[in-house]
Tab-separated table of C-alpha atoms and ligand atoms in Angstrom:
chain	number	residue	atom	x	y	z
A	915	MET	CA	-0.256	-1.738	-18.613
A	916	ALA	CA	0.563	1.712	-16.656
A	917	LEU	CA	-1.360	2.988	-14.709
A	918	LEU	CA	-1.934	6.503	-12.882
A	919	ILE	CA	-4.594	7.928	-9.953
A	920	ARG	CA	-4.891	11.096	-10.678
A	921	ASN	CA	-5.308	13.842	-7.922
A	922	GLY	CA	-6.203	11.827	-4.862
A	923	GLU	CA	-5.198	12.760	-1.126
A	924	ILE	CA	-2.511	10.820	-0.935
A	925	VAL	CA	-1.805	10.025	3.001
A	926	THR	CA	0.691	8.323	4.253
A	927	VAL	CA	2.928	8.134	8.462
A	928	GLY	CA	3.610	11.877	9.038
A	929	SER	CA	2.497	13.106	5.210
A	930	ARG	CA	-0.802	14.196	3.055
A	931	VAL	CA	-0.545	15.404	-0.154
A	932	GLN	CA	-2.747	15.960	-3.095
A	933	ALA	CA	-0.855	14.658	-6.024
A	934	ASP	CA	-0.803	12.223	-8.865
A	935	ILE	CA	0.701	8.541	-8.327
A	936	TYR	CA	2.179	6.558	-11.506
A	937	VAL	CA	2.908	2.897	-12.172
A	938	GLU	CA	4.781	1.068	-14.124
A	939	ASN	CA	5.361	-3.194	-13.492
A	940	GLU	CA	4.284	-3.599	-10.421
A	941	THR	CA	6.003	-0.217	-8.559
A	942	ILE	CA	5.384	3.531	-8.072
A	943	THR	CA	7.520	4.675	-10.720
A	944	GLY	CA	5.962	8.489	-9.905
A	945	ILE	CA	4.123	10.784	-7.590
A	946	GLY	CA	3.966	14.437	-8.305
A	947	LYS	CA	1.319	17.070	-9.348
A	948	ASP	CA	-0.077	16.570	-12.451
A	949	LEU	CA	2.222	13.614	-13.911
A	950	GLU	CA	1.929	13.495	-18.030
A	951	THR	CA	-0.092	10.730	-18.814
A	952	PRO	CA	1.950	8.350	-21.456
A	953	PRO	CA	0.233	6.423	-23.920
A	954	ASN	CA	-1.286	2.887	-23.128
A	955	THR	CA	-1.753	3.924	-19.441
A	956	GLU	CA	-5.271	3.708	-17.312
A	957	VAL	CA	-6.113	6.510	-15.349
A	958	ILE	CA	-8.529	6.312	-12.701
A	959	ASP	CA	-9.894	10.073	-10.878
A	960	ALA	CA	-8.739	10.322	-7.103
A	961	SER	CA	-10.426	13.184	-7.125
A	962	GLY	CA	-12.482	13.942	-3.774
A	963	LYS	CA	-10.526	10.581	-2.128
A	964	LEU	CA	-7.825	9.825	-0.527
A	965	VAL	CA	-5.180	7.063	-1.151
A	966	PHE	CA	-3.574	4.566	1.551
A	967	PRO	CA	-1.167	2.308	0.965
A	968	GLY	CA	-2.815	-1.194	0.964
A	969	PHE	CA	-3.661	-2.139	4.287
A	970	ILE	CA	-1.882	-5.044	5.794
A	971	ASP	CA	-3.765	-7.732	8.318
A	972	PRO	CA	-0.842	-9.430	10.611
A	973	HIS	CA	-3.390	-11.734	12.368
A	974	VAL	CA	-6.079	-14.331	9.774
A	975	HIS	CA	-6.121	-17.791	10.114
A	976	ILE	CA	-7.294	-18.800	6.591
A	977	TYR	CA	-6.562	-22.861	6.822
A	978	LEU	CA	-7.020	-24.173	10.290
A	979	PRO	CA	-7.728	-27.513	11.594
A	980	PHE	CA	-9.527	-26.343	14.879
A	981	MET	CA	-11.395	-27.259	17.992
A	982	ALA	CA	-12.654	-31.033	16.221
A	983	THR	CA	-13.485	-29.206	12.750
A	984	PHE	CA	-11.732	-26.509	10.272
A	985	ALA	CA	-12.326	-22.427	9.510
A	986	LYS	CA	-14.075	-21.599	6.598
A	987	ASP	CA	-12.378	-19.483	3.954
A	988	THR	CA	-9.752	-20.738	1.653
A	989	HIS	CA	-7.034	-18.466	-0.053
A	990	GLU	CA	-9.701	-18.042	-2.588
A	991	THR	CA	-12.383	-16.755	-0.944
A	992	GLY	CA	-10.853	-15.170	2.294
A	993	SER	CA	-8.162	-13.289	-0.071
A	994	ILE	CA	-11.157	-11.980	-2.470
A	995	ALA	CA	-12.720	-10.952	0.933
A	996	ALA	CA	-9.632	-8.906	2.611
A	997	LEU	CA	-9.688	-6.945	-0.777
A	998	ILE	CA	-12.459	-5.914	-0.871
A	999	GLY	CA	-12.317	-4.167	2.256
A	1000	GLY	CA	-8.503	-2.412	1.159
A	1001	THR	CA	-6.753	-4.916	2.412
A	1002	THR	CA	-4.345	-5.563	-0.093
A	1003	THR	CA	-1.491	-8.459	2.313
A	1004	TYR	CA	-2.514	-10.427	5.169
A	1005	ILE	CA	0.073	-12.664	7.426
A	1006	GLU	CA	-1.360	-15.977	7.763
A	1007	MET	CA	-1.036	-18.091	11.105
A	1008	CYS	CA	0.588	-21.497	10.282
A	1009	CYS	CA	-0.615	-23.231	12.697
A	1010	PRO	CA	0.070	-27.035	13.158
A	1011	ASN	CA	-0.782	-28.770	16.513
A	1012	ARG	CA	1.594	-30.207	19.129
A	1013	ASN	CA	1.006	-33.857	16.868
A	1014	ASP	CA	2.086	-32.522	14.412
A	1015	ASP	CA	5.889	-32.071	12.439
A	1016	ALA	CA	6.597	-28.686	11.945
A	1017	PHE	CA	8.151	-28.339	8.861
A	1018	GLU	CA	5.686	-30.573	7.160
A	1019	GLY	CA	3.104	-28.208	8.299
A	1020	TYR	CA	4.448	-25.149	6.957
A	1021	GLN	CA	4.637	-27.108	3.765
A	1022	LEU	CA	1.035	-27.304	4.084
A	1023	TRP	CA	0.102	-23.992	4.382
A	1024	LYS	CA	1.736	-22.937	1.704
A	1025	SER	CA	0.380	-25.154	-0.409
A	1026	LYS	CA	-3.431	-24.061	0.072
A	1027	ALA	CA	-2.102	-20.325	-0.405
A	1028	GLU	CA	0.142	-21.050	-3.563
A	1029	GLY	CA	-1.681	-19.670	-6.843
A	1030	LYS	CA	-5.193	-19.567	-4.282
A	1031	SER	CA	-4.828	-15.730	-2.688
A	1032	ALA	CA	-5.785	-12.607	-5.082
A	1033	CYS	CA	-3.840	-10.346	-2.914
A	1034	ASP	CA	-0.221	-11.134	-1.411
A	1035	TYR	CA	0.772	-12.789	2.275
A	1036	ALA	CA	3.020	-13.985	4.419
A	1037	PHE	CA	3.291	-16.046	7.300
A	1038	HIS	CA	3.718	-16.367	10.925
A	1039	MET	CA	5.071	-19.413	12.315
A	1040	SER	CA	4.153	-20.864	14.684
A	1041	VAL	CA	6.500	-23.158	17.691
A	1042	THR	CA	3.936	-25.469	19.290
A	1043	LYS	CA	6.557	-27.748	20.670
A	1044	PHE	CA	9.905	-27.499	20.972
A	1045	VAL	CA	12.235	-30.761	20.003
A	1046	LYS	CA	15.766	-31.702	18.694
A	1047	GLU	CA	14.272	-30.683	15.613
A	1048	THR	CA	12.799	-27.638	15.750
A	1049	GLU	CA	15.754	-25.339	15.849
A	1050	SER	CA	17.064	-26.570	12.011
A	1051	GLN	CA	12.995	-26.465	11.078
A	1052	LEU	CA	12.722	-23.154	11.952
A	1053	ARG	CA	16.184	-21.815	10.670
A	1054	GLN	CA	14.800	-23.602	7.408
A	1055	ILE	CA	11.951	-21.734	7.558
A	1056	VAL	CA	13.226	-18.441	8.597
A	1057	ALA	CA	15.879	-19.278	5.304
A	1058	ASP	CA	12.313	-19.276	3.051
A	1059	GLY	CA	11.195	-16.217	4.135
A	1060	THR	CA	8.782	-16.297	7.606
A	1061	ALA	CA	10.919	-14.336	10.067
A	1062	SER	CA	8.128	-14.303	12.623
A	1063	PHE	CA	7.282	-16.956	14.997
A	1064	LYS	CA	3.873	-17.193	16.942
A	1065	ILE	CA	3.720	-19.458	20.168
A	1066	PHE	CA	0.216	-20.059	22.023
A	1067	LEU	CA	0.384	-20.086	25.850
A	1068	ALA	CA	-2.882	-20.923	25.568
A	1069	TYR	CA	-4.601	-24.253	24.218
A	1070	LYS	CA	-3.273	-26.672	26.644
A	1071	ASN	CA	-1.762	-30.107	24.606
A	1072	PHE	CA	-2.907	-28.491	21.248
A	1073	PHE	CA	-1.351	-25.377	19.748
A	1074	GLY	CA	0.003	-24.766	22.989
A	1075	VAL	CA	3.561	-24.539	24.158
A	1076	ASP	CA	4.938	-25.142	28.119
A	1077	ASP	CA	7.388	-22.033	29.572
A	1078	GLY	CA	10.405	-24.580	28.589
A	1079	GLU	CA	9.526	-24.420	25.217
A	1080	MET	CA	8.657	-20.809	24.831
A	1081	TYR	CA	12.337	-19.888	26.496
A	1082	GLN	CA	13.855	-22.079	23.630
A	1083	THR	CA	12.157	-20.568	21.244
A	1084	LEU	CA	12.708	-17.256	22.228
A	1085	GLU	CA	16.107	-17.681	22.777
A	1086	LEU	CA	16.464	-19.106	19.241
A	1087	ALA	CA	14.314	-16.364	17.654
A	1088	LYS	CA	17.042	-13.533	19.355
A	1089	ARG	CA	19.833	-15.611	18.137
A	1090	LEU	CA	17.296	-15.323	14.360
A	1091	GLY	CA	16.623	-11.803	14.753
A	1092	VAL	CA	13.395	-13.088	14.365
A	1093	ILE	CA	10.487	-11.843	16.224
A	1094	VAL	CA	7.487	-13.442	18.472
A	1095	THR	CA	4.294	-13.264	18.244
A	1096	ALA	CA	2.230	-14.517	21.214
A	1097	HIS	CA	-1.218	-15.573	22.456
A	1098	CYS	CA	-0.885	-14.683	26.082
A	1099	GLU	CA	-3.017	-16.770	28.627
A	1100	ASN	CA	-2.884	-19.256	31.432
A	1101	ALA	CA	-3.371	-22.391	29.908
A	1102	GLU	CA	-3.322	-24.380	33.607
A	1103	LEU	CA	-5.508	-21.426	35.147
A	1104	VAL	CA	-8.085	-21.435	31.739
A	1105	ALA	CA	-8.185	-25.339	32.096
A	1106	ARG	CA	-9.163	-25.633	35.775
A	1107	LEU	CA	-11.785	-23.097	35.494
A	1108	GLN	CA	-13.839	-24.460	32.505
A	1109	GLN	CA	-13.394	-27.981	34.465
A	1110	LYS	CA	-14.987	-25.639	38.164
A	1111	LEU	CA	-17.848	-24.426	35.164
A	1112	VAL	CA	-19.077	-26.776	34.010
A	1113	ALA	CA	-18.783	-29.280	37.232
A	1114	GLU	CA	-21.106	-26.598	38.623
A	1115	GLY	CA	-23.103	-27.270	35.144
A	1116	LYS	CA	-22.581	-23.649	33.656
A	1117	THR	CA	-22.219	-24.278	30.422
A	1118	GLY	CA	-23.917	-21.665	28.051
A	1119	PRO	CA	-21.266	-19.562	25.516
A	1120	GLU	CA	-22.027	-16.959	28.545
A	1121	TRP	CA	-19.361	-18.628	30.723
A	1122	HIS	CA	-16.544	-18.386	28.045
A	1123	GLU	CA	-15.171	-15.122	29.627
A	1124	PRO	CA	-15.815	-16.304	33.357
A	1125	SER	CA	-13.455	-19.448	32.440
A	1126	ARG	CA	-10.930	-16.654	31.368
A	1127	PRO	CA	-11.055	-13.880	33.004
A	1128	GLU	CA	-8.761	-10.419	32.489
A	1129	SER	CA	-6.622	-11.630	35.193
A	1130	VAL	CA	-5.801	-14.738	33.513
A	1131	GLU	CA	-4.607	-12.672	30.179
A	1132	ALA	CA	-2.887	-10.567	32.224
A	1133	GLU	CA	-0.939	-13.332	33.818
A	1134	GLY	CA	0.264	-14.925	30.218
A	1135	THR	CA	0.887	-11.053	28.727
A	1136	GLY	CA	2.935	-10.452	31.821
A	1137	ARG	CA	5.152	-13.984	31.311
A	1138	PHE	CA	5.745	-13.313	28.022
A	1139	ALA	CA	7.289	-9.911	28.476
A	1140	THR	CA	9.443	-11.430	31.701
A	1141	PHE	CA	11.025	-14.043	29.053
A	1142	LEU	CA	11.105	-11.606	26.649
A	1143	GLU	CA	13.130	-9.404	29.435
A	1144	ASN	CA	15.538	-12.119	30.344
A	1145	THR	CA	15.657	-13.616	26.745
A	1146	GLY	CA	16.436	-9.885	24.813
A	1147	ALA	CA	14.455	-11.420	22.510
A	1148	THR	CA	10.710	-9.115	20.189
A	1149	GLY	CA	8.087	-9.865	20.992
A	1150	TYR	CA	4.795	-8.774	19.993
A	1151	VAL	CA	0.814	-9.847	21.998
A	1152	VAL	CA	-1.659	-11.081	19.284
A	1153	HIS	CA	-5.524	-9.751	20.061
A	1154	LEU	CA	-5.252	-8.013	23.434
A	1155	SER	CA	-8.499	-7.644	24.571
A	1156	CYS	CA	-8.293	-5.688	28.073
A	1157	GLU	CA	-6.978	-2.634	30.586
A	1158	LYS	CA	-5.643	-5.180	32.964
A	1159	ALA	CA	-3.394	-7.196	30.201
A	1160	LEU	CA	-2.283	-3.841	28.351
A	1161	HIS	CA	-1.162	-2.316	31.561
A	1162	ALA	CA	1.234	-5.495	31.860
A	1163	ALA	CA	2.398	-5.105	28.422
A	1164	LEU	CA	2.842	-1.589	28.833
A	1165	GLY	CA	4.990	-1.785	31.980
A	1166	ALA	CA	7.493	-3.691	30.397
A	1167	LYS	CA	7.643	-1.871	27.573
A	1168	ALA	CA	8.588	1.176	29.916
A	1169	ARG	CA	11.552	-0.981	31.765
A	1170	GLY	CA	12.763	-1.308	28.634
A	1171	VAL	CA	11.174	-4.866	26.993
A	1172	LYS	CA	11.290	-4.825	23.157
A	1173	ILE	CA	7.171	-5.910	23.121
A	1174	ASN	CA	4.756	-4.531	20.823
A	1175	VAL	CA	1.028	-4.865	20.802
A	1176	GLU	CA	-1.868	-5.793	18.590
A	1177	SER	CA	-5.683	-5.851	19.383
A	1178	VAL	CA	-8.265	-7.177	17.168
A	1179	LEU	CA	-11.641	-5.468	15.555
A	1180	PRO	CA	-14.115	-7.761	17.656
A	1181	HIS	CA	-12.284	-6.089	20.958
A	1182	PHE	CA	-12.567	-2.590	19.922
A	1183	LEU	CA	-16.763	-2.746	18.948
A	1184	LEU	CA	-17.926	-5.743	20.508
A	1185	ASP	CA	-18.759	-6.348	24.751
A	1186	LYS	CA	-18.881	-9.647	26.326
A	1187	SER	CA	-22.658	-8.807	26.766
A	1188	TYR	CA	-22.020	-10.297	22.591
A	1189	ALA	CA	-21.671	-13.938	24.114
A	1190	GLU	CA	-24.505	-13.515	26.504
A	1191	ARG	CA	-27.677	-13.657	23.757
A	1192	PRO	CA	-29.079	-17.067	24.531
A	1193	GLY	CA	-27.852	-20.015	21.989
A	1194	VAL	CA	-26.155	-20.134	18.791
A	1195	GLU	CA	-26.106	-16.001	18.841
A	1196	GLY	CA	-23.730	-16.107	22.037
A	1197	MET	CA	-21.653	-18.567	20.628
A	1198	LYS	CA	-20.896	-17.250	17.136
A	1199	HIS	CA	-19.178	-14.553	19.834
A	1200	VAL	CA	-16.852	-16.651	20.982
A	1201	MET	CA	-13.061	-16.513	20.614
A	1202	SER	CA	-10.513	-16.219	22.620
A	1203	PRO	CA	-9.343	-13.795	25.107
A	1204	PRO	CA	-13.087	-13.500	25.078
A	1205	LEU	CA	-14.893	-10.246	24.322
A	1206	ARG	CA	-14.869	-8.208	27.683
A	1207	ALA	CA	-16.880	-5.604	29.956
A	1208	LYS	CA	-17.206	-2.727	28.085
A	1209	HIS	CA	-15.051	-0.467	29.470
A	1210	ASN	CA	-12.180	-2.081	28.016
A	1211	GLN	CA	-12.604	-0.321	24.638
A	1212	ALA	CA	-12.347	3.148	25.818
A	1213	ALA	CA	-8.564	2.314	27.216
A	1214	LEU	CA	-7.824	-0.129	24.062
A	1215	TRP	CA	-8.987	2.892	21.741
A	1216	ASN	CA	-6.782	5.803	23.796
A	1217	ALA	CA	-4.031	3.621	23.954
A	1218	LEU	CA	-3.864	3.161	20.029
A	1219	ALA	CA	-4.942	6.219	19.633
A	1220	GLY	CA	-1.455	7.646	21.058
A	1221	GLY	CA	-0.025	4.590	19.872
A	1222	SER	CA	0.948	2.032	22.785
A	1223	ILE	CA	-1.762	-0.152	20.876
A	1224	ASP	CA	0.629	-1.137	17.234
A	1225	THR	CA	-1.745	-2.518	15.363
A	1226	VAL	CA	-4.960	-3.232	14.623
A	1227	GLY	CA	-5.281	-7.041	13.277
A	1228	THR	CA	-9.153	-9.151	12.717
A	1229	ASP	CA	-8.210	-12.282	14.106
A	1230	HIS	CA	-10.057	-13.662	11.334
A	1231	CYS	CA	-11.598	-16.681	12.028
A	1232	PRO	CA	-14.750	-17.748	10.375
A	1233	PHE	CA	-16.872	-21.058	12.089
A	1234	ASP	CA	-19.767	-20.768	10.815
A	1235	THR	CA	-23.270	-21.475	12.900
A	1236	GLY	CA	-23.332	-25.257	11.910
A	1237	GLN	CA	-19.586	-25.545	13.228
A	1238	LYS	CA	-20.642	-23.435	16.631
A	1239	LEU	CA	-23.216	-25.813	17.635
A	1240	LEU	CA	-20.613	-28.069	18.230
A	1241	GLY	CA	-20.675	-25.897	21.470
A	1242	LYS	CA	-24.306	-26.079	21.920
A	1243	ASP	CA	-24.087	-28.814	25.097
A	1244	SER	CA	-21.014	-27.066	26.803
A	1245	PHE	CA	-18.858	-23.908	25.965
A	1246	VAL	CA	-15.387	-25.535	26.355
A	1247	ASN	CA	-16.922	-27.245	22.653
A	1248	ILE	CA	-17.611	-23.951	21.081
A	1249	PRO	CA	-14.925	-23.249	17.777
A	1250	ASN	CA	-13.213	-20.214	19.062
A	1251	GLY	CA	-13.642	-17.419	16.642
A	1252	ILE	CA	-14.590	-14.711	15.012
A	1253	PRO	CA	-14.837	-13.589	11.392
A	1254	GLY	CA	-13.539	-9.746	10.311
A	1255	ILE	CA	-11.176	-9.933	7.441
A	1256	GLU	CA	-14.107	-8.010	5.187
A	1257	ASP	CA	-14.892	-5.069	8.078
A	1258	ARG	CA	-11.144	-4.297	9.376
A	1259	VAL	CA	-10.724	-1.386	7.480
A	1260	ASN	CA	-14.207	-0.050	6.797
A	1261	LEU	CA	-15.319	0.088	10.917
A	1262	LEU	CA	-11.481	1.075	12.021
A	1263	PHE	CA	-12.068	4.598	9.813
A	1264	THR	CA	-16.084	4.474	10.925
A	1265	HIS	CA	-15.649	4.667	15.026
A	1266	GLY	CA	-11.706	5.845	14.394
A	1267	MET	CA	-12.222	8.657	12.146
A	1268	GLN	CA	-15.804	9.681	11.666
A	1269	ARG	CA	-16.073	8.926	15.435
A	1270	GLY	CA	-13.095	11.365	16.200
A	1271	ARG	CA	-10.866	8.764	17.933
A	1272	LEU	CA	-7.722	8.325	15.702
A	1273	ASP	CA	-6.473	10.874	13.321
A	1274	LEU	CA	-5.891	9.855	9.934
A	1275	ASP	CA	-2.273	9.649	10.381
A	1276	ARG	CA	-2.675	6.656	13.165
A	1277	PHE	CA	-5.522	4.986	11.314
A	1278	VAL	CA	-3.263	4.373	8.435
A	1279	ASP	CA	-0.061	3.873	10.858
A	1280	ALA	CA	-1.619	0.535	12.466
A	1281	ALA	CA	-3.565	-0.531	9.962
A	1282	SER	CA	-0.438	-0.557	7.648
A	1283	THR	CA	2.926	1.089	7.940
A	1284	ARG	CA	3.288	-0.105	11.648
A	1285	ALA	CA	2.859	-4.118	10.311
A	1286	ALA	CA	4.544	-3.612	7.727
A	1287	LYS	CA	7.378	-2.464	9.736
A	1288	LEU	CA	7.396	-4.722	12.559
A	1289	PHE	CA	7.175	-8.254	10.556
A	1290	GLY	CA	10.275	-7.473	7.563
A	1291	LEU	CA	7.435	-5.546	4.676
A	1292	TYR	CA	8.446	-2.360	4.833
A	1293	PRO	CA	9.017	-0.201	2.405
A	1294	ARG	CA	7.761	-2.217	-0.195
A	1295	LYS	CA	4.372	-2.381	1.429
A	1296	GLY	CA	2.940	-0.125	3.659
A	1297	THR	CA	3.659	3.253	2.290
A	1298	ILE	CA	3.086	5.360	-0.902
A	1299	ALA	CA	6.344	5.833	-2.294
A	1300	VAL	CA	9.039	5.518	-5.510
A	1301	ALA	CA	9.988	1.622	-5.495
A	1302	SER	CA	7.201	0.506	-3.065
A	1303	ASP	CA	5.348	-2.521	-3.955
A	1304	ALA	CA	1.597	-0.311	-6.213
A	1305	ASP	CA	-0.525	-1.620	-3.686
A	1306	LEU	CA	-3.363	1.433	-2.917
A	1307	VAL	CA	-6.735	1.681	-1.841
A	1308	VAL	CA	-8.612	4.975	-3.156
A	1309	TYR	CA	-11.049	5.536	-0.346
A	1310	ASP	CA	-14.359	6.520	-0.493
A	1311	THR	CA	-15.314	8.892	2.659
A	1312	ASN	CA	-18.510	9.629	1.666
A	1313	TYR	CA	-19.787	6.403	0.681
A	1314	ARG	CA	-22.359	4.597	3.148
A	1315	GLY	CA	-23.436	1.212	3.577
A	1316	VAL	CA	-24.019	-2.087	6.455
A	1317	VAL	CA	-21.903	-4.806	7.243
A	1318	SER	CA	-23.941	-7.894	6.387
A	1319	ALA	CA	-23.656	-11.797	6.041
A	1320	LYS	CA	-26.236	-11.454	3.215
A	1321	SER	CA	-23.542	-9.517	0.848
A	1322	HIS	CA	-20.084	-10.285	2.613
A	1323	HIS	CA	-17.857	-12.225	1.031
A	1324	VAL	CA	-16.504	-14.082	3.465
A	1325	ASN	CA	-17.404	-17.737	3.401
A	1326	ASN	CA	-19.239	-17.834	6.319
A	1327	ASP	CA	-22.978	-17.813	7.576
A	1328	TYR	CA	-22.757	-15.142	9.881
A	1329	SER	CA	-20.667	-11.788	10.597
A	1330	GLY	CA	-19.544	-10.869	14.129
A	1331	PHE	CA	-20.682	-6.725	13.074
A	1332	GLU	CA	-23.568	-7.261	11.646
A	1333	GLY	CA	-26.618	-4.478	11.005
A	1334	MET	CA	-23.613	-2.256	12.070
A	1335	LEU	CA	-22.939	1.134	9.465
A	1336	ILE	CA	-19.832	1.809	7.774
A	1337	GLU	CA	-18.632	5.177	6.997
A	1338	GLY	CA	-16.003	4.974	3.994
A	1339	ARG	CA	-14.823	1.749	1.404
A	1340	PRO	CA	-12.564	1.732	-0.762
A	1341	SER	CA	-13.658	2.554	-4.102
A	1342	VAL	CA	-10.653	1.171	-6.437
A	1343	VAL	CA	-7.689	-1.440	-4.357
A	1344	THR	CA	-4.489	-2.367	-5.995
A	1345	VAL	CA	-2.456	-5.342	-5.951
A	1346	ARG	CA	1.324	-4.381	-7.425
A	1347	GLY	CA	-0.544	-1.886	-9.932
A	1348	LYS	CA	-3.208	-4.296	-10.624
A	1349	VAL	CA	-7.194	-2.958	-10.486
A	1350	GLN	CA	-8.432	-6.192	-8.350
A	1351	VAL	CA	-11.860	-4.005	-7.043
A	1352	ARG	CA	-13.725	-1.660	-7.556
A	1353	ASP	CA	-16.610	-0.076	-5.420
A	1354	GLY	CA	-17.396	-3.334	-3.282
A	1355	LYS	CA	-16.561	-5.824	-6.783
A	1356	PHE	CA	-13.449	-8.194	-7.064
A	1357	VAL	CA	-12.895	-7.461	-10.550
A	1358	GLY	CA	-9.096	-8.711	-10.781
A	1359	GLU	CA	-7.197	-11.960	-11.387
A	1360	ARG	CA	-7.820	-14.573	-8.941
A	1361	GLY	CA	-4.013	-16.212	-7.797
A	1362	ARG	CA	-2.074	-13.826	-8.041
A	1363	GLY	CA	-1.307	-13.086	-4.486
A	1364	LYS	CA	2.471	-13.752	-4.214
A	1365	MET	CA	3.916	-15.602	-0.476
A	1366	LEU	CA	6.056	-12.408	0.848
A	1367	LYS	CA	9.468	-13.251	2.153
A	1368	ARG	CA	10.572	-11.372	4.824
A	1369	GLU	CA	14.126	-10.716	6.087
A	1370	PRO	CA	14.919	-11.356	9.877
A	1371	SER	CA	15.496	-7.787	11.444
A	1372	HIS	CA	14.502	-8.111	15.122
A	1373	PHE	CA	18.477	-8.389	16.625
I	2205	URP	O1	-10.475	-17.275	18.777
I	2205	URP	C1	-10.017	-17.030	18.270
I	2205	URP	N1	-8.621	-15.997	17.992
I	2205	URP	N2	-9.537	-18.258	17.363
I	2205	URP	C2	-8.774	-18.017	16.789
I	2205	URP	C3	-7.086	-18.499	17.426
I	2205	URP	C4	-6.151	-17.585	18.400
I	2205	URP	O2	-6.701	-17.919	19.728
I	2205	URP	O3	-6.033	-17.190	17.403
I	2206	ZN	ZN1	-4.933	-16.232	20.204
I	2207	ZN	ZN1	-5.669	-15.947	16.087
């Protein structure tokens, strides 16, 4: 059936216009005032509401074997939570570890999503070692439509690569035109500082941040930038958390390095005092890079408003209370990660738009369009235009609610953002023209999501 979204205020980067959107066969085929309503058309009245392009989360973990356990969501649960929060596409980190075969890992990650996700999805392919078959495997993976890599400069002996492997990955990425995303910390320093703190009896979650201080992240960010500079590759720093690391990234950008920056929801809204809460309450807020001293948040918001932080992701990575307690005797064993896939758009709208920190243009860019452009999805995704996929979010700015694990759809027994107010939420969410969400409820088709094939574009 065709779909007509009537009389909403359509928001895209650089434009706001009151108009109708007509959708046939998954695609936007008309935008204009007072469009006709052909027979067999479902009409959605968007008067008084904003209409955004479907939001894109460029950094999620759904299937993730990590720190002696598995992240809690499946694509069935994670995609429904994403859609209820307005995210119509997510890019999952495909993370085989150093002992796994990369290509087998890629097939495994794909099999976990295929026919299960209710939203569209793509992958960043992690390169967790560089051995003789790596180049041919990565070429095959890129030919399969996965045109972005991921490296970890942390998690020594598990996901982490050394400088030689980073160089080889970037050098290949440059030849293939593939963007490389990177978790930037100094793995050696983290390992040494963890050992030192534990030996001093400092084992609670409050010691997680001091084991990975800002300088350790800034070093990783600066080193990644230097390697980009000397290979000519294009990079993307994931989950940047603090002013020092931002300074390293922006300094490199100013001298012409092709470096882009993502920060994630927890770092804008939560600070290290959350991880300093006693016992498991602190453990719930352990992620890496860690939650930082509060003063960093103003620097992140300012950089986001000015566009030097490109995107806002979640780094969605749910471990439940029982899993967090794996680290009850030492913070080193607390599974790292905070869930957020359902809350990103609403909390960014509330704390960005409603609090006057962001304008609408930057909001839609950071939460959708910029990721589409960087990761080869634009203009199929990330905008509202004739011939684009009809991924649309009719957004009610008058809605008022509260984030809570009692009502969320993420498969986890706590929310990192428990009790936070939201001022706005999607009233209708479509994926390729099909209504998947109405007023906080999933009403659509499970398994509708498609893997998005992407071409390399960073030559
Ligand atoms: O703490 C985090 N960020 N957990 C997920 C893995 C990663 O580093 O992205
Ligand atoms: Zn990471
Ligand atoms: Zn991550």
